[in-house]
Coordinates of C-alpha atoms and ligand atoms in Angstrom, one line a residue:
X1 CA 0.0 0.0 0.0
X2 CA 1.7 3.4 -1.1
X3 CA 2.9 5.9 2.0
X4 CA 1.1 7.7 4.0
X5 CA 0.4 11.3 4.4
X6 CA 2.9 11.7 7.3
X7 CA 0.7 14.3 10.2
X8 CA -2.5 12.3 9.8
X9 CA -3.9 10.4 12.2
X10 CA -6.1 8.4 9.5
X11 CA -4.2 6.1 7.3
X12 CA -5.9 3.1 4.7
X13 CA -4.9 0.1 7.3
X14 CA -7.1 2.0 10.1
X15 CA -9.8 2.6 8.0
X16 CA -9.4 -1.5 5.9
X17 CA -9.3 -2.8 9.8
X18 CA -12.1 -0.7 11.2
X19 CA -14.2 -1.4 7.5
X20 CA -13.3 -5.4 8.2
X21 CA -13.6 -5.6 11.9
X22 CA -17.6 -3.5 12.4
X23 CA -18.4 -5.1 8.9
X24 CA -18.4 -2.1 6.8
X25 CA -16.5 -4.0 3.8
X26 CA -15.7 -7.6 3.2
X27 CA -13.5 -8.8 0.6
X28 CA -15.8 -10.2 -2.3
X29 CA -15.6 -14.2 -2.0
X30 CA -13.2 -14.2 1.0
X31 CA -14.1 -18.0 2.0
X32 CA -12.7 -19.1 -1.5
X33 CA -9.5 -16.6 -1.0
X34 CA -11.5 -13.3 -1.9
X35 CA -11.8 -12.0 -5.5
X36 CA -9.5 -9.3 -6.3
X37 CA -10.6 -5.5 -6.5
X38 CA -14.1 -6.5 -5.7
X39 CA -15.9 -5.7 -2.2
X40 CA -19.3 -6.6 -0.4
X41 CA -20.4 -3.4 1.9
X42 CA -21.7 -5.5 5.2
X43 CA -24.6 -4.2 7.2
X44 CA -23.1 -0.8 8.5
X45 CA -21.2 -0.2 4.9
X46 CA -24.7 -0.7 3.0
X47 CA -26.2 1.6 5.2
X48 CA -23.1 4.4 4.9
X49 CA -22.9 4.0 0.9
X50 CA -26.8 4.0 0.5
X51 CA -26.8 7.1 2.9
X52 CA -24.2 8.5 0.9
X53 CA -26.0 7.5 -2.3
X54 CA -29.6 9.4 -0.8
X55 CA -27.9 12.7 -0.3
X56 CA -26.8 13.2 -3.5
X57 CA -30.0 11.7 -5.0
X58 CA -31.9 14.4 -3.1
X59 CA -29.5 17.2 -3.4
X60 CA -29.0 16.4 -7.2
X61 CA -32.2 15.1 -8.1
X62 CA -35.2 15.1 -5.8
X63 CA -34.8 19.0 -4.1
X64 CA -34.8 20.9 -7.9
X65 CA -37.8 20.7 -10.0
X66 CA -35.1 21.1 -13.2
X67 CA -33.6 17.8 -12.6
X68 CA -35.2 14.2 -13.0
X69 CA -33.8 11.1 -12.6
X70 CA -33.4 7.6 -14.5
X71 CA -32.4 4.1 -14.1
X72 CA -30.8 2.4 -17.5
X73 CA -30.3 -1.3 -17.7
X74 CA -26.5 -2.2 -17.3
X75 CA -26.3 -4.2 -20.7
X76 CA -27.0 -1.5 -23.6
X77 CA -27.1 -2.2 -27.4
X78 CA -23.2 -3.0 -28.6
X79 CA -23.7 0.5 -31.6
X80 CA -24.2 2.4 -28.5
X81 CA -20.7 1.8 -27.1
X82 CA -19.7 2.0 -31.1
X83 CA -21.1 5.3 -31.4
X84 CA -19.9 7.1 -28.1
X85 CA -16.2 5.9 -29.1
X86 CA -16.2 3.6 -26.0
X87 CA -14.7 0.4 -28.5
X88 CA -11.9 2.3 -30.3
X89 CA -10.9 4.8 -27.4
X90 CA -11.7 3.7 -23.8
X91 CA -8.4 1.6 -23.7
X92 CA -5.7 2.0 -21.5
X93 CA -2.1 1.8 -22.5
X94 CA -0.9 -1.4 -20.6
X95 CA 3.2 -2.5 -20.5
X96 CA 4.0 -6.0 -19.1
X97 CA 7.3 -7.1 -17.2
X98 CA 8.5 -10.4 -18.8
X99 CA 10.2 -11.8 -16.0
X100 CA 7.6 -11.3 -13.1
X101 CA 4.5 -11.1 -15.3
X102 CA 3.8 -8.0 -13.6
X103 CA 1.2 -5.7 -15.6
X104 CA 1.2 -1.7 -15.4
X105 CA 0.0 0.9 -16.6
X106 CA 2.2 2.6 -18.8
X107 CA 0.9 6.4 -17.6
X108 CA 1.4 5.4 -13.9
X109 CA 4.7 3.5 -13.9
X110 CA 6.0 6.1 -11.2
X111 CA 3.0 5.0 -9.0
X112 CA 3.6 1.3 -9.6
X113 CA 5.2 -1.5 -7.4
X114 CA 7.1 -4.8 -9.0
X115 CA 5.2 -7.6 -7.5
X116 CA 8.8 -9.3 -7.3
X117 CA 10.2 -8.0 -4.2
X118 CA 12.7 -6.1 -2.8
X119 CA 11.8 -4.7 -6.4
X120 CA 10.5 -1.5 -5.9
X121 CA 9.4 0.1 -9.4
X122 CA 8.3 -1.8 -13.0
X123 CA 11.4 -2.9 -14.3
X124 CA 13.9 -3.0 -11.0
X125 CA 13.5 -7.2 -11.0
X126 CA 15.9 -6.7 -14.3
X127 CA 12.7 -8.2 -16.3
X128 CA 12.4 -6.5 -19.9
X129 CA 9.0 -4.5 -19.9
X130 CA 7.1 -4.8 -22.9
X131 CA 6.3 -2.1 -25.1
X132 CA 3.1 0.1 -24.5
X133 CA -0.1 -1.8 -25.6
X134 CA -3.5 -0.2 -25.7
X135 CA -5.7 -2.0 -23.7
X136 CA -10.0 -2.1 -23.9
X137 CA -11.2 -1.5 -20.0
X138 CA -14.6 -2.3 -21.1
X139 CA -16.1 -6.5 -19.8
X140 CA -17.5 -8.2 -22.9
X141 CA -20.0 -10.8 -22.6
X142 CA -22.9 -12.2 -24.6
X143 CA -26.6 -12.0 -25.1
X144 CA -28.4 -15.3 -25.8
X145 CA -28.2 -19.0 -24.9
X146 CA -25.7 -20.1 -27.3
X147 CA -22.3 -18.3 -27.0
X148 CA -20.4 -18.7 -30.8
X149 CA -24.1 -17.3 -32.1
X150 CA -25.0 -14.8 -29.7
X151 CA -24.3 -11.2 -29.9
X152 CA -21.7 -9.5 -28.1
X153 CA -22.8 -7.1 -25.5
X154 CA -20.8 -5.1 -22.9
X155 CA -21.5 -4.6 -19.4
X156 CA -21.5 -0.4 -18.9
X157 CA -18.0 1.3 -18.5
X158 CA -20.2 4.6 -17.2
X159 CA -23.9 5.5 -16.6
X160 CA -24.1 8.4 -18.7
X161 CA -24.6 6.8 -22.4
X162 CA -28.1 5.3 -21.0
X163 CA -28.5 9.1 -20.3
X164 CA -27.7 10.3 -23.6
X165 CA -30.0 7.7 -25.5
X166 CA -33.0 8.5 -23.5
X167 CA -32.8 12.1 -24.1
X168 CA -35.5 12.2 -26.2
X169 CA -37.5 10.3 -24.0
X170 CA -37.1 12.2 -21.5
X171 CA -37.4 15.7 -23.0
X172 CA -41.2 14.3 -24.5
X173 CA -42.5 12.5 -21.7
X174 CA -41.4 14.5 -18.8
X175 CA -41.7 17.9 -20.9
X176 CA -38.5 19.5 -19.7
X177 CA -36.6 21.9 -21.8
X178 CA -32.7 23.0 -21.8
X179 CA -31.6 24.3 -19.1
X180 CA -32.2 20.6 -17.6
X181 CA -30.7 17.9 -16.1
X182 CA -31.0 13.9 -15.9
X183 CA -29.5 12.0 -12.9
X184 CA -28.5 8.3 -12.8
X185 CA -27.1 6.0 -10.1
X186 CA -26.0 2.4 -10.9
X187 CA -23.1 0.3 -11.2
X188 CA -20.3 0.4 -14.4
X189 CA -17.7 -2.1 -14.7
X190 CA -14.1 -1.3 -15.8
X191 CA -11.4 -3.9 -16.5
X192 CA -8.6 -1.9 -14.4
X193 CA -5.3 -2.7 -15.5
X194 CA -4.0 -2.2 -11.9
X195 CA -6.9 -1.7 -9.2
X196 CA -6.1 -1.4 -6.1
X197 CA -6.1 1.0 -2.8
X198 CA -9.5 -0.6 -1.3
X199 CA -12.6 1.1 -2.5
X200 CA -10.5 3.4 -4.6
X201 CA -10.0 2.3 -7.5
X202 CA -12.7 -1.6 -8.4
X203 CA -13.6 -3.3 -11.2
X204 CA -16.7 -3.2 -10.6
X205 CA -18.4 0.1 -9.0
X206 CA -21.2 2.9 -8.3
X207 CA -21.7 6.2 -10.3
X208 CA -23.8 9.4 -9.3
X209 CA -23.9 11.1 -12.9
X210 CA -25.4 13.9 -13.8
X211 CA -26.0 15.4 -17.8
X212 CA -27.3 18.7 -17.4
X213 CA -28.3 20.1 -21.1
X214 CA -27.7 23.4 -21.5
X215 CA -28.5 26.2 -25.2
X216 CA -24.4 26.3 -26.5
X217 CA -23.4 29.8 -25.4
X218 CA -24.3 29.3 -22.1
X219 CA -22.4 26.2 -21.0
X220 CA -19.5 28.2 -19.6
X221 CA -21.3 29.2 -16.8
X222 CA -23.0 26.3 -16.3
X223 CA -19.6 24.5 -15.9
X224 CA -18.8 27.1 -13.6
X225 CA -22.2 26.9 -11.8
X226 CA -21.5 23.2 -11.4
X227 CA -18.1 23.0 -10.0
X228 CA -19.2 25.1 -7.5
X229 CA -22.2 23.1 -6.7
X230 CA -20.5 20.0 -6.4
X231 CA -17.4 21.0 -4.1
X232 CA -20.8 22.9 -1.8
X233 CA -22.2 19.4 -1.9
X234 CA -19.4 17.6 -0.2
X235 CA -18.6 20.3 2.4
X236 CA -21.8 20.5 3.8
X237 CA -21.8 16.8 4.1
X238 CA -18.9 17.5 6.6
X239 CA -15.8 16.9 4.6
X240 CA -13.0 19.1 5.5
X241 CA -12.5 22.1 2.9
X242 CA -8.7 22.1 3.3
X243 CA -9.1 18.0 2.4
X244 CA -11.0 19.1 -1.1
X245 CA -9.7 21.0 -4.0
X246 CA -10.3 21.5 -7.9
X247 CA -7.8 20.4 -10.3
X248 CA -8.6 21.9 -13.6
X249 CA -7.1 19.8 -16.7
X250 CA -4.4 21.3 -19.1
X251 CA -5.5 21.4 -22.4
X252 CA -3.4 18.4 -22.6
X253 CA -5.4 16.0 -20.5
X254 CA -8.5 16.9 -22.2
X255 CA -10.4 14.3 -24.0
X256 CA -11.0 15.9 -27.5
X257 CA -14.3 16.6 -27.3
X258 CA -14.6 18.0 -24.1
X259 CA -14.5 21.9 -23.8
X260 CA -13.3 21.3 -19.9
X261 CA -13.0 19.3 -17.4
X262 CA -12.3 20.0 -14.0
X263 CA -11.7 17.0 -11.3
X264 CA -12.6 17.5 -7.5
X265 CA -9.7 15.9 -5.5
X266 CA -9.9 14.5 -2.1
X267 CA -6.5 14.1 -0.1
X268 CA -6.6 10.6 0.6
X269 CA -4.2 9.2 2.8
X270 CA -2.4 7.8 -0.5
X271 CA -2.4 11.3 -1.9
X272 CA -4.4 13.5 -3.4
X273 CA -6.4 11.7 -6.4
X274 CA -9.8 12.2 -8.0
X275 CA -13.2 12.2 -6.1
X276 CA -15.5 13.3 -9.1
X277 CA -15.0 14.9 -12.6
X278 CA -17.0 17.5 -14.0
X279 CA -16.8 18.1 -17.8
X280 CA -18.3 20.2 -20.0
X281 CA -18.9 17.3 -22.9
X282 CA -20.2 20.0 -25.4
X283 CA -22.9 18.6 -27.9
X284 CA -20.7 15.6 -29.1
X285 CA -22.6 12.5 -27.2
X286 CA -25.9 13.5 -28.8
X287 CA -24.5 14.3 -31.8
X288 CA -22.4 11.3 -32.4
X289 CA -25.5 9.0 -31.8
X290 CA -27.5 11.2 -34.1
X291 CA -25.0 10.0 -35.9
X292 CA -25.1 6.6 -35.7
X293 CA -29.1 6.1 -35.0
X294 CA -30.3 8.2 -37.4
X295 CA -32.4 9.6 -35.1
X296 CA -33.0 13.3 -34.5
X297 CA -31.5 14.4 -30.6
X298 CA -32.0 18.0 -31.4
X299 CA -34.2 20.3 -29.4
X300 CA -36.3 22.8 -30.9
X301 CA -37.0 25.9 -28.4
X302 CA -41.1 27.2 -29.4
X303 CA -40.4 30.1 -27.8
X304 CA -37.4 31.3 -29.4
X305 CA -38.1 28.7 -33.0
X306 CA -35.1 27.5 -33.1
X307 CA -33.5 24.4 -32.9
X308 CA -30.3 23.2 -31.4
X309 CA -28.1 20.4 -30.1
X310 CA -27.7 20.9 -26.6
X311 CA -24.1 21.4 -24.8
X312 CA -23.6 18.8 -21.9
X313 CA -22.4 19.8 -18.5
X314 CA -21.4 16.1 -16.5
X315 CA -20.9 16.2 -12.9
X316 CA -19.6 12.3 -12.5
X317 CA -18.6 11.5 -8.9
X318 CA -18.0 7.8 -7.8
X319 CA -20.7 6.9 -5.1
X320 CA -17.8 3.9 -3.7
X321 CA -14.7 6.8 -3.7
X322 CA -17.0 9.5 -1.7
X323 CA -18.1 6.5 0.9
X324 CA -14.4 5.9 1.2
X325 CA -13.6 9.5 1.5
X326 CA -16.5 10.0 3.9
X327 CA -14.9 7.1 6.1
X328 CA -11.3 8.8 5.5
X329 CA -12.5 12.5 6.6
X330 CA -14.3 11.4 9.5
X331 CA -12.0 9.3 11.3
X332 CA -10.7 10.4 14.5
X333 CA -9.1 9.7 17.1
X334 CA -8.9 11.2 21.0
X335 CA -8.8 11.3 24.6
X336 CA -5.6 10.6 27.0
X337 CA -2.8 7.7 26.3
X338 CA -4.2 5.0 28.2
X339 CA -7.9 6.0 27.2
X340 CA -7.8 6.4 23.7
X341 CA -11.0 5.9 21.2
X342 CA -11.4 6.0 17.9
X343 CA -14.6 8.2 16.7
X344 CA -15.9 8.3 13.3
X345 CA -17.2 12.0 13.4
X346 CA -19.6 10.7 10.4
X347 CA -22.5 13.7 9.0
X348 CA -25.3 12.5 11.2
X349 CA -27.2 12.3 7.9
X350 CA -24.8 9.8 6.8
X351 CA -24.0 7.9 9.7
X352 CA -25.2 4.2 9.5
X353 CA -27.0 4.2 12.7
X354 CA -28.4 7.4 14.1
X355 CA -29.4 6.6 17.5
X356 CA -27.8 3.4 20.3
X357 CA -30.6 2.5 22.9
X358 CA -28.5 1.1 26.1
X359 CA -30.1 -0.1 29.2
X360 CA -28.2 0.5 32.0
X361 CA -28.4 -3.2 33.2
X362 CA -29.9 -6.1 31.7
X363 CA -32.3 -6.5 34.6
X364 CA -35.2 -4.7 36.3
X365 CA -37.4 -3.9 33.4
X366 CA -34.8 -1.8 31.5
X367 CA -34.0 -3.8 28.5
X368 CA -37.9 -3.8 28.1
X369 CA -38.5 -0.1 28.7
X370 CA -35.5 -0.2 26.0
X371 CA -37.2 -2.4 23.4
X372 CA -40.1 0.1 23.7
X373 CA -37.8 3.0 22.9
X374 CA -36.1 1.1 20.0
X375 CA -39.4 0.3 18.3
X376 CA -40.7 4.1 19.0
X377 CA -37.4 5.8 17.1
X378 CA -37.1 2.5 14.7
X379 CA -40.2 4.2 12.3
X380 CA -38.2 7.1 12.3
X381 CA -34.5 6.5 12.2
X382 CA -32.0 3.5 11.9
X383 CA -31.5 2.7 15.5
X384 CA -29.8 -0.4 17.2
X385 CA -29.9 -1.9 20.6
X386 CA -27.1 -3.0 22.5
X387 CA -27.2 -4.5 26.2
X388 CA -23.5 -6.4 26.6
X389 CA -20.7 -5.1 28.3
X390 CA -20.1 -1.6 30.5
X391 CA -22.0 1.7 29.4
X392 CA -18.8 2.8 28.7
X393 CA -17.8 0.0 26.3
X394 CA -20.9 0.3 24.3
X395 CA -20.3 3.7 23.9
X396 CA -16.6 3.3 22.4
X397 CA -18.5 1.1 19.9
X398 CA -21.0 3.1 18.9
X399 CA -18.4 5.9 18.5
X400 CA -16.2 3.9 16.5
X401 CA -18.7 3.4 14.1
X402 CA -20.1 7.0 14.5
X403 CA -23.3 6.5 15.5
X404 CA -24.4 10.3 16.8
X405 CA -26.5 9.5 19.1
X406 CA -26.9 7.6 22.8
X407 CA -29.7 6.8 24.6
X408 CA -29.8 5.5 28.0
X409 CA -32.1 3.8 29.8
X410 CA -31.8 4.0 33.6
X411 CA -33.7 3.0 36.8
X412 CA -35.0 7.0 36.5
X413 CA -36.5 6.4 33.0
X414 CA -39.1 3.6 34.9
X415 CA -39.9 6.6 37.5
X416 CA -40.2 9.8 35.7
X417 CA -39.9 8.7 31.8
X418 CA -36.9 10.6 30.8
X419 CA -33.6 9.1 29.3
X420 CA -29.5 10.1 28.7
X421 CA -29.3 11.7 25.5
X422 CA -25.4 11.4 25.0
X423 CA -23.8 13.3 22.2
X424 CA -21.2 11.4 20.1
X425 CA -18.7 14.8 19.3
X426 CA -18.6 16.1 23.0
X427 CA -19.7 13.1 25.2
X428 CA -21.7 15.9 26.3
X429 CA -25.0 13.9 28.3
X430 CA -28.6 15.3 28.9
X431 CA -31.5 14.2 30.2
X432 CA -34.4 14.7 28.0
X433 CA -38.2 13.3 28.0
X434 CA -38.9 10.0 26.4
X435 CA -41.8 11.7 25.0
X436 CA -39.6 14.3 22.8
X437 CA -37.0 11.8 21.6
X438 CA -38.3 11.3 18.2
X439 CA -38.5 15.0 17.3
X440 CA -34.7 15.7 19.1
X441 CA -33.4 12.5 17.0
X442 CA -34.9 14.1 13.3
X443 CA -33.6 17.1 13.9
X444 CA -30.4 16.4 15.2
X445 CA -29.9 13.9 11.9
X446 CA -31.2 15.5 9.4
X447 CA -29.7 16.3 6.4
X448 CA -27.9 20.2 5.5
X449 CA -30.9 21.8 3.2
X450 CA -29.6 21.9 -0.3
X451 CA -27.6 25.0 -1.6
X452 CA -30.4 27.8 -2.3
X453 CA -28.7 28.9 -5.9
X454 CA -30.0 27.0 -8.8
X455 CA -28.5 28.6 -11.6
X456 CA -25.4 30.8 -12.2
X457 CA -25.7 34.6 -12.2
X458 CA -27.4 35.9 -15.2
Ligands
ATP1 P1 -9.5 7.6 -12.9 O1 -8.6 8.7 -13.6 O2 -9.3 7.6 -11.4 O3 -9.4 6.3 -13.6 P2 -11.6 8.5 -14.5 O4 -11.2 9.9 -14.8 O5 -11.5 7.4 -15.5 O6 -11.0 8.0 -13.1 P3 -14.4 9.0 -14.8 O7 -14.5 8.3 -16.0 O8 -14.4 10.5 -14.8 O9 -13.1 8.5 -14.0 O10 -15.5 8.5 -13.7 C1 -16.1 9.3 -12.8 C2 -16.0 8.9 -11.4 O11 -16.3 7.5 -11.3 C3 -14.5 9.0 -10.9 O12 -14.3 10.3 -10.4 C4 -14.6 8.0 -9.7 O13 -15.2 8.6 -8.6 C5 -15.5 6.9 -10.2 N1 -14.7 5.8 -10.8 C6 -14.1 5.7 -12.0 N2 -13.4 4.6 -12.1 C7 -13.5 3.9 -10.9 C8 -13.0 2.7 -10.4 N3 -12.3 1.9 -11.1 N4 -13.3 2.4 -9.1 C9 -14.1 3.2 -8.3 N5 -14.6 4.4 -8.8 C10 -14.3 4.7 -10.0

């Protein structure tokens, strides 16, 4: 695993241990020695990535009336990926080491470790590397019963071409009109030369994709609008600003249809490396699969009679890189030497359980008083019950896994019906009526309200 930044307390084994050992993230297949690059979230992992998944949903999607949303089938017709270039161009260039069959990427060979060891870099086991091959990312497979007949389809490298061939669709059935966006999560496979780093980098993974069509002319400050948008996005979600920045792409780096493209970085503790691109795609998906359809993607404005090919704007962010970076940003560590503990400081909007209901003992009617409480705050929030071991021990756990809130159920809850409302940040306690739990809970886990500005300055 590369180095760590040095005057962090967070590193990738803290966060692979703490993911393993409170079942956030298995290894995929780990009873039949685990299947590289792929991962199964476990019960508190699905609940941080769906969490995860929800607030951009409703930030991106459900709070603007100028956005819908969409969910394409992962196989597509094989003209599509012909048409958006995907066959000829999404290759990477691959080198091989003859000696220790090690594989590489040719454009990260700084970044790259010889599997033959104490080899450090692609080449150092004195094994002749390969010239540069271009290599497809996309997984082939095929449609039908009979493999040699059927038809060769691909599973999807990105979520945005269903997108782009339901434009139409969407433009006549839900009535929008440029300025406007669609908004898709859902899994895309990639055949990674080297994956690697955890969640980071998978074969097979989540996208939150946006296409927001915009009248050519207007898309620069769109772009703009966006960028600024999405960095708001993951800062009020709690991640630290000096942890995010935007790295716009030289002219160089560009893919040569895209206008711009602008990649928000997130200072992982193996660097700083891409959370989420946002490009401004001009008109060339639609227009290439006018293209190659035959079918008309343009949009004719009534109101000012004419017609155009919108520009695309594309937020993309990686739904498995911003759980990782959520995990990353909120881990934390505190208290004296000899009583350390490890708190995931977790959005309470995000964290996987919102509220702990703990009875004192496990005697004299408090684990039933307790069950009451669960099942009260259960049709409100994700809550979770735990009875074994000292207060203080069941605390630790629920910080380590960043659960917000404590409730405690004592022998005063049986006389007078309150409870210990214990904060996860300050330890701070406070005792609070049973009776006004459920509306202190909401409030203190809601979600930040989206950002008020839906469009860029006229
Ligand atoms: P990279 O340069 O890291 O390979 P990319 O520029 O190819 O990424 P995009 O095609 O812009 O990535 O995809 C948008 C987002 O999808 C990325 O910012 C990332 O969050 C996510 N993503 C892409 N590839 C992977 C992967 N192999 N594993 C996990 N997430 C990924």
């Amino acid at each position: 695993m590369p180095e760590q930044t040095p005057d962090r307390i967070v590193t990738m084994e803290k966060i692979v241990n703490l993911c393993k050992r409170r079942g956030f993230v298995f290894q995929s297949s780990e009873i039949y020695g685990g299947l590289i690059s792929c991962y199964d979230y476990g019960p508190l992992g699905s609940e941080l990535k769906r969490n995860v998944k929800e607030a951009w949903w409703r930030d991106t999607v459900n709070s603007r009336a100028d956005i819908v949303g969409l969910d394409c089938s992962i196989l597509m017709h094989p003209k599509v990926w012909e048409a958006s270039g995907h066959l000829s161009n999404f290759n990477d260039p691959m080198i091989d080491c003859k000696l220790c069959k090690g594989r590489f990427r040719a454009d990260q060979l700084e970044h790259a470790s010889c599997p033959k060891k104490p080899s450090k870099r692609p080449g150092q086991c004195d094994g002749e590397l390969t010239d540069v091959r271009q290599f497809n990312l996309m997984f082939k497979t095929h449609m039908g019963p009979v493999e040699d007949s059927a038809a060769a389809v691909y599973l999807r490298p990105e979520t945005a071409q269903g997108i782009f061939v339901n434009f139409i669709n969407v433009v006549n059935s839900a009535r929008m009109k440029p300025p406007f966006g669609i908004g898709q999560i859902g899994k895309s496979f990639r055949n990674e030369i080297t994956p690697g780093n955890f969640l980071f980098r998978t074969r097979e993974f989540e996208q939150m994709e946006l296409e927001f069509f915009v009248k050519p002319g207007t898309d620069d400050a769109w772009y703009a609008y966006w960028q600024e948008r999405r960095l708001q996005w993951y800062h009020s979600y709690g991640i630290e600003p000096s942890n995010l920045r935007l790295r716009e792409h030289a002219s160089d780096e560009l893919a040569h249809y895209a206008k711009g493209c602008g990649d928000v970085e997130y200072n992982f503790p193996i660097g700083w490396q891409e959370l989420e691109g946002i490009a401004n795609r001009t008109d060339f998906d639609l227009k290439q699969h006018i293209e190659a359809s035959g079918k008309d993607l343009s949009f004719y404005d009534d109101q000012a009679k004419e017609r155009y090919v919108p520009y695309v704007i594309e937020p993309s962010a990686g739904a498995d890189r911003a759980t990782l970076a959520f995990l990353v940003d909120a881990y934390d560590e505190d208290g004296p030497e000899d009583d350390r503990r490890a708190v995931l400081r977790l959005h309470p909007s995000l964290a996987p359980i919102k509220v702990a209901v703990l009875p004192l003992m496990r005697k004299g009617g408090l684990p039933e008083r307790a069950h009451e409480i669960v099942a009260m705050l259960g049709a409100h929030v994700a809550v979770d019950y735990d009875q074994a071991g000292s207060i203080g021990r069941r605390y630790r756990r629920q910080d380590e896994v960043g659960t917000p809130l404590g409730v405690t159920v004592d022998y005063q809850t049986l006389e007078d019906d309150t409870v210990t409302l214990r904060d996860r940040d300050t330890m701070e306690q406070q005792r609070v009526a049973i009776g006004a739990l459920v509306d202190i809970v909401r409030e203190k886990t809601a979600p930040p309200v989206p950002a008020a500005k839906l469009a860029p300055d006229a």
